[in-house]
mmCIF file with all atom_site columns, C-alpha atoms in Angstrom:
data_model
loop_
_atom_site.group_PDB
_atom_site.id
_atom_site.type_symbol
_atom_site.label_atom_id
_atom_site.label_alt_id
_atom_site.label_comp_id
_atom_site.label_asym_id
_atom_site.label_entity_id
_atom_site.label_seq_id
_atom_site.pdbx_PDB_ins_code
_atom_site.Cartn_x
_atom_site.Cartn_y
_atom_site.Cartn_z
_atom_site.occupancy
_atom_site.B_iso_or_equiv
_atom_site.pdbx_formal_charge
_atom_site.auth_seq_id
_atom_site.auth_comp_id
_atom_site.auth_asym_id
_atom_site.auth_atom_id
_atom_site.pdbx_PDB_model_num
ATOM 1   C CA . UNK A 1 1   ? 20.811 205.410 158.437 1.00 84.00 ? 1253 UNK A CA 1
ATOM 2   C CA . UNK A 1 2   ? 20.032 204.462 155.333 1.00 91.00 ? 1254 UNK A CA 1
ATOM 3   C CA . UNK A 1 3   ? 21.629 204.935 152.066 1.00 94.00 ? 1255 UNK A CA 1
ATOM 4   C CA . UNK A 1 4   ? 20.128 204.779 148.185 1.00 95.00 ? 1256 UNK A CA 1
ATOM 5   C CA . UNK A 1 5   ? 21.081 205.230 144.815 1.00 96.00 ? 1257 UNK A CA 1
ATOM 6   C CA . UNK A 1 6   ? 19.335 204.760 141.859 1.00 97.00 ? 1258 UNK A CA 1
ATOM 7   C CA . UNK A 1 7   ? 20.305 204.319 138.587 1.00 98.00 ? 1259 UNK A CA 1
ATOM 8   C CA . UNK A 1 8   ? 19.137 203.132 135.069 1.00 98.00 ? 1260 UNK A CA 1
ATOM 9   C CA . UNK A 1 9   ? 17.672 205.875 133.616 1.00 98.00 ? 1261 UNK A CA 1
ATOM 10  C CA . UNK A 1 10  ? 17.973 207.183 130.041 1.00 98.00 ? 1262 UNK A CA 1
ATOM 11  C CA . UNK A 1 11  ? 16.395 208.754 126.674 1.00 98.00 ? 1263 UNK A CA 1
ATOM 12  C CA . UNK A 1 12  ? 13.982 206.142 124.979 1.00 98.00 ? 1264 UNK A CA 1
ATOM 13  C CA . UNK A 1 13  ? 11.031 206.118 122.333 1.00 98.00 ? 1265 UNK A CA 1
ATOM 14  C CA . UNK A 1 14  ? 7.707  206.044 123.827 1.00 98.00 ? 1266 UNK A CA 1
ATOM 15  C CA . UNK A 1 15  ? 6.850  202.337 123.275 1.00 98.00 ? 1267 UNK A CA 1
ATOM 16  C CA . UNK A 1 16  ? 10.447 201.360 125.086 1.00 98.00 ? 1268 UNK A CA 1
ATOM 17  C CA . UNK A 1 17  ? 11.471 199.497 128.008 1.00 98.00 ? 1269 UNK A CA 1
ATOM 18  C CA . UNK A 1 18  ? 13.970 200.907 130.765 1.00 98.00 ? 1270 UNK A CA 1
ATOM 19  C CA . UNK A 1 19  ? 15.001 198.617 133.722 1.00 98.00 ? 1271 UNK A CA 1
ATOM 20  C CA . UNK A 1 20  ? 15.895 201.388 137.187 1.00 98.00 ? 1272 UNK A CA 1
ATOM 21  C CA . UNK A 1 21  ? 18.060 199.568 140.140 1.00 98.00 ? 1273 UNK A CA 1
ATOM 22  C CA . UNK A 1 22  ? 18.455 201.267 143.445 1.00 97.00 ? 1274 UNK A CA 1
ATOM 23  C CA . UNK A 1 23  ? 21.106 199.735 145.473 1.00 96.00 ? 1275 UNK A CA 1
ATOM 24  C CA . UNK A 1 24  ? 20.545 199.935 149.428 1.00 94.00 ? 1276 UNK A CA 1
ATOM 25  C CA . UNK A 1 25  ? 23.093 199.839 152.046 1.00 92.00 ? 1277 UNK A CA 1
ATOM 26  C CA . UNK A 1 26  ? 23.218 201.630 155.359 1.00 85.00 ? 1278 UNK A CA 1
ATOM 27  C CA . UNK A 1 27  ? 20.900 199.036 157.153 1.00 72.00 ? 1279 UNK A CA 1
ATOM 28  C CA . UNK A 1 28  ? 18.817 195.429 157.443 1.00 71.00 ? 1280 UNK A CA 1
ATOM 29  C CA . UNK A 1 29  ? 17.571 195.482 154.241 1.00 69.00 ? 1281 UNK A CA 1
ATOM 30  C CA . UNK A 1 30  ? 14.389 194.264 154.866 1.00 78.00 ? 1282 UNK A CA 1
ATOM 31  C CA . UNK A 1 31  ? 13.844 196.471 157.745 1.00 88.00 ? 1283 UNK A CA 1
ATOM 32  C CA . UNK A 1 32  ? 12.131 198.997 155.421 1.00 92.00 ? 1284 UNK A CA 1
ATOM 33  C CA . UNK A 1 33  ? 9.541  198.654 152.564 1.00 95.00 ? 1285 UNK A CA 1
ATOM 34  C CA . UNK A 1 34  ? 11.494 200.319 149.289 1.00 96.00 ? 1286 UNK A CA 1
ATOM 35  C CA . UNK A 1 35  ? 9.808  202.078 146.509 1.00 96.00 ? 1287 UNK A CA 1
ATOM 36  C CA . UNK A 1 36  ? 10.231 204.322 143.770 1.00 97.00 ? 1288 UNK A CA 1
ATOM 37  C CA . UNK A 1 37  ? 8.635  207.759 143.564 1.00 97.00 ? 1289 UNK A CA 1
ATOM 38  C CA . UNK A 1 38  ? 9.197  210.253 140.206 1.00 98.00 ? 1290 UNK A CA 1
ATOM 39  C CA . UNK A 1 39  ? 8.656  214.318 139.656 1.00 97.00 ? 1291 UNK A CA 1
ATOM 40  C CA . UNK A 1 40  ? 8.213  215.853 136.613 1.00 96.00 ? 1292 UNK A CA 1
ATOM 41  C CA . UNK A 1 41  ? 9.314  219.614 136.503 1.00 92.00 ? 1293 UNK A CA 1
ATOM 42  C CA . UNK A 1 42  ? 6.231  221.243 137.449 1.00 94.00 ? 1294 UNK A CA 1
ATOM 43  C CA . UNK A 1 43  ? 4.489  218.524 138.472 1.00 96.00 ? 1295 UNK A CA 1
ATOM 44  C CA . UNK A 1 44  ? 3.808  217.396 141.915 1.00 95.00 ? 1296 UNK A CA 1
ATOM 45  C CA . UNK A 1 45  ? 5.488  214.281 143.297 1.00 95.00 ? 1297 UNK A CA 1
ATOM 46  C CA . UNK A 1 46  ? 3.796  211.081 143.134 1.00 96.00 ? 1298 UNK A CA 1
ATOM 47  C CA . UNK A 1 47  ? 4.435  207.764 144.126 1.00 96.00 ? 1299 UNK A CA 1
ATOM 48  C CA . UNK A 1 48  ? 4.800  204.801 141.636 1.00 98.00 ? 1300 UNK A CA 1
ATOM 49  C CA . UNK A 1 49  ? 5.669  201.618 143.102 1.00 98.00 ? 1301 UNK A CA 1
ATOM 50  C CA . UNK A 1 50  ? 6.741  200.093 146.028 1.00 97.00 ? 1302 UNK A CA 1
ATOM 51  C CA . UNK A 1 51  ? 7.455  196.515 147.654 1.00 96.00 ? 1303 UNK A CA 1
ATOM 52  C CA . UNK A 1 52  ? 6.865  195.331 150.900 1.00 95.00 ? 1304 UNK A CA 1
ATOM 53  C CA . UNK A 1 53  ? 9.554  193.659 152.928 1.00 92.00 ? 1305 UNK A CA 1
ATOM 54  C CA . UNK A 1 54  ? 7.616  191.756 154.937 1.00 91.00 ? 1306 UNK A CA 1
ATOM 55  C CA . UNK A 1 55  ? 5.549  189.615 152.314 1.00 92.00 ? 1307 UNK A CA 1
ATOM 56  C CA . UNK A 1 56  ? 6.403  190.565 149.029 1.00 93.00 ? 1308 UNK A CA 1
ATOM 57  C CA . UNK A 1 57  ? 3.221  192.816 148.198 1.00 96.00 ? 1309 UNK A CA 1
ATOM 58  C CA . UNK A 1 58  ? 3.337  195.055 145.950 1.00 97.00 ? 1310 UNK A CA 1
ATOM 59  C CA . UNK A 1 59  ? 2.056  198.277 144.911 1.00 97.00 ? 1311 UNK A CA 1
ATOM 60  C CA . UNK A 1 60  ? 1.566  200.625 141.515 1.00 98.00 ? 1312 UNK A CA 1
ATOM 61  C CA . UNK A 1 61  ? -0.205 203.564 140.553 1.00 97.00 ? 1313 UNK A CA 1
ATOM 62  C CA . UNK A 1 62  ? -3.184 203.139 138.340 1.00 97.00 ? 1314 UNK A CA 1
ATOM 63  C CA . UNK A 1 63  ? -1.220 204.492 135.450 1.00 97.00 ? 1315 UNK A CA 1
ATOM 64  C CA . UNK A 1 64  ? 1.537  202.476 135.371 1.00 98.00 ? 1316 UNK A CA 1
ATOM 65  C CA . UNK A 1 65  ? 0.089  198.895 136.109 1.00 98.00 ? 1317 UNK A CA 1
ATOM 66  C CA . UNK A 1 66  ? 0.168  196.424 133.786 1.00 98.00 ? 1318 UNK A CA 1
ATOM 67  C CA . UNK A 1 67  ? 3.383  198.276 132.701 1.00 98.00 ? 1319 UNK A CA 1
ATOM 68  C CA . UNK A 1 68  ? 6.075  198.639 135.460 1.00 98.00 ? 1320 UNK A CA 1
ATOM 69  C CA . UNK A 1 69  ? 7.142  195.502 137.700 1.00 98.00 ? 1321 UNK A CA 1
ATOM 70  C CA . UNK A 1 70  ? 8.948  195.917 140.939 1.00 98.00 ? 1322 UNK A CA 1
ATOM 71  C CA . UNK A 1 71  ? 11.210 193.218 142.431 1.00 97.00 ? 1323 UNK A CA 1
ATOM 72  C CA . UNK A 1 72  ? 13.980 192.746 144.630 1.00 95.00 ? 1324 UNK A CA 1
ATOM 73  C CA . UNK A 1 73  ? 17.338 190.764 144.749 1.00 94.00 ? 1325 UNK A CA 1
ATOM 74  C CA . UNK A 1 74  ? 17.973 189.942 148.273 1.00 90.00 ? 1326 UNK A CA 1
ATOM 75  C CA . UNK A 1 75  ? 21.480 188.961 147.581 1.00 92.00 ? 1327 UNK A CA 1
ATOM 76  C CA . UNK A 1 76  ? 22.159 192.340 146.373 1.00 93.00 ? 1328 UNK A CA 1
ATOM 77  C CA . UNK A 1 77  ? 20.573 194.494 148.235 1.00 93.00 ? 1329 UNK A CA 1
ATOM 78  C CA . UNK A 1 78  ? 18.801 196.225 145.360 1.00 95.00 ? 1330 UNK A CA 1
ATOM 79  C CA . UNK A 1 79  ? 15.361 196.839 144.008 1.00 97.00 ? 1331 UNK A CA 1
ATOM 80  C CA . UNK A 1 80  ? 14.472 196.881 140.476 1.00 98.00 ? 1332 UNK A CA 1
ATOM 81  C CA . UNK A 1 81  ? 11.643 198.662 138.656 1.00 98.00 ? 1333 UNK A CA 1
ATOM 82  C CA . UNK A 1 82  ? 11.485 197.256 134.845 1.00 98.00 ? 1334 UNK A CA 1
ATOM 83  C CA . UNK A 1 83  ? 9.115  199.898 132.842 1.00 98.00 ? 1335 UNK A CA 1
ATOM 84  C CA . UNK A 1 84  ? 7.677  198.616 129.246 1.00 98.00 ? 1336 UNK A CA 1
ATOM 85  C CA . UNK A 1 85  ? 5.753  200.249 126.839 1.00 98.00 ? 1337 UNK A CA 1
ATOM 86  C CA . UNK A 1 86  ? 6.809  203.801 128.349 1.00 98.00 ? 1338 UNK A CA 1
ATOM 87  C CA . UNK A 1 87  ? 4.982  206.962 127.559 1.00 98.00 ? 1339 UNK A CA 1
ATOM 88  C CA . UNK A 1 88  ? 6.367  210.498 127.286 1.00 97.00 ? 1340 UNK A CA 1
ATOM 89  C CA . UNK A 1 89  ? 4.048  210.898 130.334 1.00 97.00 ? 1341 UNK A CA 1
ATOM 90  C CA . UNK A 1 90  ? 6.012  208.695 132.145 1.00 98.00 ? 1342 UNK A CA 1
ATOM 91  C CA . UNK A 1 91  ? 9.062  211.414 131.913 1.00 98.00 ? 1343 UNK A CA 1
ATOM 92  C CA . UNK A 1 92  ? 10.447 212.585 135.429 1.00 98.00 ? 1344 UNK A CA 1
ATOM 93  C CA . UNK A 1 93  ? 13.150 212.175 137.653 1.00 98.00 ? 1345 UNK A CA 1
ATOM 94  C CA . UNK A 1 94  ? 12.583 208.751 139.636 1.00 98.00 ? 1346 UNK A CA 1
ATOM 95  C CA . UNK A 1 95  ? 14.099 208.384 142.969 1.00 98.00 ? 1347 UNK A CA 1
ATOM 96  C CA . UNK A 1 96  ? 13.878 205.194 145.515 1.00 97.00 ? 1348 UNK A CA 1
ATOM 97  C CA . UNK A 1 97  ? 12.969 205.367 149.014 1.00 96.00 ? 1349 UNK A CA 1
ATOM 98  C CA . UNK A 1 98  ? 12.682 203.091 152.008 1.00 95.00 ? 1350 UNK A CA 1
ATOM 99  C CA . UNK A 1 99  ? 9.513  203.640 153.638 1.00 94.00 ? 1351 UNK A CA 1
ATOM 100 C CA . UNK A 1 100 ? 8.057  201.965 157.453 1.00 92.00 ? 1352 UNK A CA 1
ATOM 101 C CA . UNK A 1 101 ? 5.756  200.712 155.235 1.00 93.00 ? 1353 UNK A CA 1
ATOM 102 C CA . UNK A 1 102 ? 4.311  200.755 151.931 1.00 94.00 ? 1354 UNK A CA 1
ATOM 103 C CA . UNK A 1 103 ? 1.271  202.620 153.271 1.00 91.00 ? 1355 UNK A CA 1
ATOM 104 C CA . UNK A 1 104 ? 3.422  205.424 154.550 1.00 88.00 ? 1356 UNK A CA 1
ATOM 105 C CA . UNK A 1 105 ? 2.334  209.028 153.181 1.00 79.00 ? 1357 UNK A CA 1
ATOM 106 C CA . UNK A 1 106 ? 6.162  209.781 153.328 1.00 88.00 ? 1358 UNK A CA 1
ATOM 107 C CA . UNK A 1 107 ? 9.485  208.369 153.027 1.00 90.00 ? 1359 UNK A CA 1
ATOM 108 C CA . UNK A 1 108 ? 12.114 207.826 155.963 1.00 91.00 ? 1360 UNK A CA 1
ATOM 109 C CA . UNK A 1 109 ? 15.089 208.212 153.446 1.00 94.00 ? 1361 UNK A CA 1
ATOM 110 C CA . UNK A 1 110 ? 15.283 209.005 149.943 1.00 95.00 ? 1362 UNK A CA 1
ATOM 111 C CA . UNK A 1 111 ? 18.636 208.841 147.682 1.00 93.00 ? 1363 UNK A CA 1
ATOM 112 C CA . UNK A 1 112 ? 19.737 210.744 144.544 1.00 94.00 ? 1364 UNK A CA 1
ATOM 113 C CA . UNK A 1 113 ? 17.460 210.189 141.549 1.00 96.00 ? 1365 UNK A CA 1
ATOM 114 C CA . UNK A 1 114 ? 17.870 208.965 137.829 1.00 98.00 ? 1366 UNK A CA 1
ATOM 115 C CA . UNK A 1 115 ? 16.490 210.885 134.713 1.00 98.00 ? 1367 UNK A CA 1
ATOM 116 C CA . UNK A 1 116 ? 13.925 209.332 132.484 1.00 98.00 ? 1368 UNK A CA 1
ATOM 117 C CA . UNK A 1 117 ? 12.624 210.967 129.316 1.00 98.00 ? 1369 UNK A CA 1
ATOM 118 C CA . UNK A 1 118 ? 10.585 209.112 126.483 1.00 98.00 ? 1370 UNK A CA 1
ATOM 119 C CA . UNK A 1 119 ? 10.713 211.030 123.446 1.00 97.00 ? 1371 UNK A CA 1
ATOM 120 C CA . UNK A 1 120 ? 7.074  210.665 121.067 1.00 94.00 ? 1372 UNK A CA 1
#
């Protein structure tokens, strides 16, 4: 089994930067692809990023490229997701998840999220 917990989140001005970390443990961690998905209240789920463990590809959602970078610290065991130049829209609660692959429709494990608002 797999374990994750994300952290990082916070209040910040649209036009801020907020750097998310999402510790793994439970397993190999490059047996599964880990990514970040967010839900705004109301609001469907969608995914936002994710990294492969195989060869380092990664992935974003049209409305965050060119804005959010995803990256990983072997050593650690931990993922990253640095967000500039966020937008109110970008408010939700963001959670990490280990995936068979990146091109999974769903997750195989999913941890606690962390709140991020950006105020206008």
């Amino acid at each position: 089994e797999v374990q994750l917990q994300a952290s990082g989140g916070g209040l910040v001005q649209a036009g801020g930067s907020l750097r998310l970390s999402c510790q793994v443990s439970g397993s190999t961690f490059d047996r599964y692809d880990i990514g970040w998905f967010r839900q705004a209240p109301g609001k469907e789920r969608e995914g936002v990023s994710c990294i492969s463990s195989s060869d380092g590809s990664t992935y974003y959602r049209d409305s965050v490229k060119g804005r959010f970078t995803i990256s990983t610290d072997n050593a650690k065991n931990t993922v990253y997701l640095r967000m500039n130049s966020l937008k109110p829209e970008d408010t939700a609660v963001y959670y990490c998840a280990a995936y068979t692959s990146c091109q999974s429709v769903r997750y195989d494990y999913y941890g606690q999220g962390t709140q991020v608002t950006v105020s206008s």
